[in-house]
C-alpha positions as a printed NumPy array, in Angstrom:
array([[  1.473, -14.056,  11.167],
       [  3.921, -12.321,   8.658],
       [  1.295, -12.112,   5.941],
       [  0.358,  -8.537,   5.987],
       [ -3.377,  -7.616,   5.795],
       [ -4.477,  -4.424,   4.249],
       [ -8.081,  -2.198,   4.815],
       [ -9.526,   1.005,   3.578],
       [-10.416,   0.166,   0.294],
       [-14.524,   0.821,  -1.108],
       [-15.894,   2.829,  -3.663],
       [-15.533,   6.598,  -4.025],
       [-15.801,   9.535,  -6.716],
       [-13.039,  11.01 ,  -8.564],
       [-11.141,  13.566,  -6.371],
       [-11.783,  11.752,  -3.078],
       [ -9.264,  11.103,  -0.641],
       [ -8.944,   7.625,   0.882],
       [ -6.356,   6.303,   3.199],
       [ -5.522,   2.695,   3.383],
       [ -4.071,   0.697,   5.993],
       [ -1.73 ,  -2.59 ,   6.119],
       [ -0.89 ,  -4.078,   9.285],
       [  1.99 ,  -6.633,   9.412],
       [  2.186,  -8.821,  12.667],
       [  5.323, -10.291,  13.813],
       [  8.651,  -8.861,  15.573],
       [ 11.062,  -6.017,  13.851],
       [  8.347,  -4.447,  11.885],
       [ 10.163,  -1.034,  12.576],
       [ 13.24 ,  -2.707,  10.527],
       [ 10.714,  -3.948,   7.647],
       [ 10.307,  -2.916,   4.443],
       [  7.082,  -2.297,   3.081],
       [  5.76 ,  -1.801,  -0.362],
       [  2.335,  -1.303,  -1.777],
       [  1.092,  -2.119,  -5.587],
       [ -1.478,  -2.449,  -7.103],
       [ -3.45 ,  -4.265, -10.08 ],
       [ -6.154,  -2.685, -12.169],
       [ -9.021,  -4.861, -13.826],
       [ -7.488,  -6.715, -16.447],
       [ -3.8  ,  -5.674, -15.827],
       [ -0.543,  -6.576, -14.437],
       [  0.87 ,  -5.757, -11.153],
       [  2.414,  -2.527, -10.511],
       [  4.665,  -1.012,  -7.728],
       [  2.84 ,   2.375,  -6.278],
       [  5.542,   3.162,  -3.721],
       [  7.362,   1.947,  -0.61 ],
       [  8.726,   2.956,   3.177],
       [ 11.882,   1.641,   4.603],
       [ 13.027,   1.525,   8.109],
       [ 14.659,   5.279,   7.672],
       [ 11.02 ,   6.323,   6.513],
       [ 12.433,   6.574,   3.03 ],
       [  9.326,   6.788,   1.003],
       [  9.305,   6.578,  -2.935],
       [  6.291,   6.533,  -5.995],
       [  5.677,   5.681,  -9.071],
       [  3.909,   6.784, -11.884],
       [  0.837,   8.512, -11.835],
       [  0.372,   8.086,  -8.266],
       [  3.415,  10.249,  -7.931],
       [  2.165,  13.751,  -5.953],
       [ -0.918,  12.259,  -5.269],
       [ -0.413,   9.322,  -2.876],
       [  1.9  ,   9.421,   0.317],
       [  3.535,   6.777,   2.337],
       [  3.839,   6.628,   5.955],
       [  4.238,   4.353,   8.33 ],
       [  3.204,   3.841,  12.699],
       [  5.694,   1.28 ,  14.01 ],
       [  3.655,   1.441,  17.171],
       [  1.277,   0.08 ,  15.275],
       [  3.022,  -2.465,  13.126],
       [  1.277,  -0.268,  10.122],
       [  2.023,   1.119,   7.321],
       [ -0.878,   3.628,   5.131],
       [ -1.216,   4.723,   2.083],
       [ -2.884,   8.17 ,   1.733],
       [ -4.104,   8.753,  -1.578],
       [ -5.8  ,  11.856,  -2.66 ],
       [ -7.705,  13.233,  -6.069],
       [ -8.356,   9.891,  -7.058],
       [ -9.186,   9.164, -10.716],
       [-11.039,   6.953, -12.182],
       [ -7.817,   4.958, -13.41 ],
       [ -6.704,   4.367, -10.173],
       [ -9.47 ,   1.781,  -9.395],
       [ -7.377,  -1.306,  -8.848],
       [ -6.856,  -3.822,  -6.159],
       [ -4.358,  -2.738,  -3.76 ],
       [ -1.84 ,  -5.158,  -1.846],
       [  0.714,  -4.641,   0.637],
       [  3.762,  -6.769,   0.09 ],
       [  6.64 ,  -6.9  ,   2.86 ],
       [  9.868,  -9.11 ,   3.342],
       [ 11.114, -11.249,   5.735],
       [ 14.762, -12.646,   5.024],
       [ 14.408, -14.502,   1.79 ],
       [ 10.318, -15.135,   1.966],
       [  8.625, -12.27 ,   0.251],
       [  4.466, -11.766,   1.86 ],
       [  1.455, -10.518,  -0.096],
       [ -0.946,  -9.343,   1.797],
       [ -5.091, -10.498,   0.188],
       [ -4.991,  -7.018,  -1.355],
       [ -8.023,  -4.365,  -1.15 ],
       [-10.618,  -3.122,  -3.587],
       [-10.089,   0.686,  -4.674],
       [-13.052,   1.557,  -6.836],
       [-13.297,   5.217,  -8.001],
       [-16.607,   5.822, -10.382],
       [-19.06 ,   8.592, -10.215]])
């Protein structure tokens, strides 16, 4: 029940906003780390960003000024808002979280942007 599972993702045209969500079940989530990447068609893996239990947020990249972490311990959930989406940031997205020593990836979500 650790494995986090994310949502949000489709397809929509450059400059769109889209918020995605990952939910991570379990106990302590509000002393979890969470990190999202992501992994265009063809690519390798890369770290977008991540939120910390003092709501410490951080970016990389391109996605820097565009996308914003936040999370709702409430609602064992952390989102990803991303806005004026480009074409290059169609990718999967996965949230990825730690527990101890185990590291969880979550299935990961399909961000398409295309005219």
């Amino acid at each position: 029940q650790v494995q986090p599972v994310e949502s949000g993702g489709g397809l929509v045209q450059p400059g769109a906003s889209l918020r995605l969500s990952c939910v991570v079940s379990g106990r302590d989530f509000g002393l979890t780390v969470v990190r999202w990447y992501r992994q265009a068609p063809g690519g390798s893996r890369e770290l977008v960003g991540g939120i910390g239990p003092s709501y410490v947020t951080n970016y990389v990249g391109s996605a820097r000024g565009r996308f914003t972490i936040s999370r709702d311990n409430a609602k064992n959930t952390v989102y990803l808002q991303m806005s004026s989406l480009r074409p290059e940031d169609t990718a999967v997205y996965y949230c990825y979280t730690l527990k101890g020593s185990a590291q969880y990836w979550g299935q990961g979500t399909q961000v398409t942007v295309s005219s």
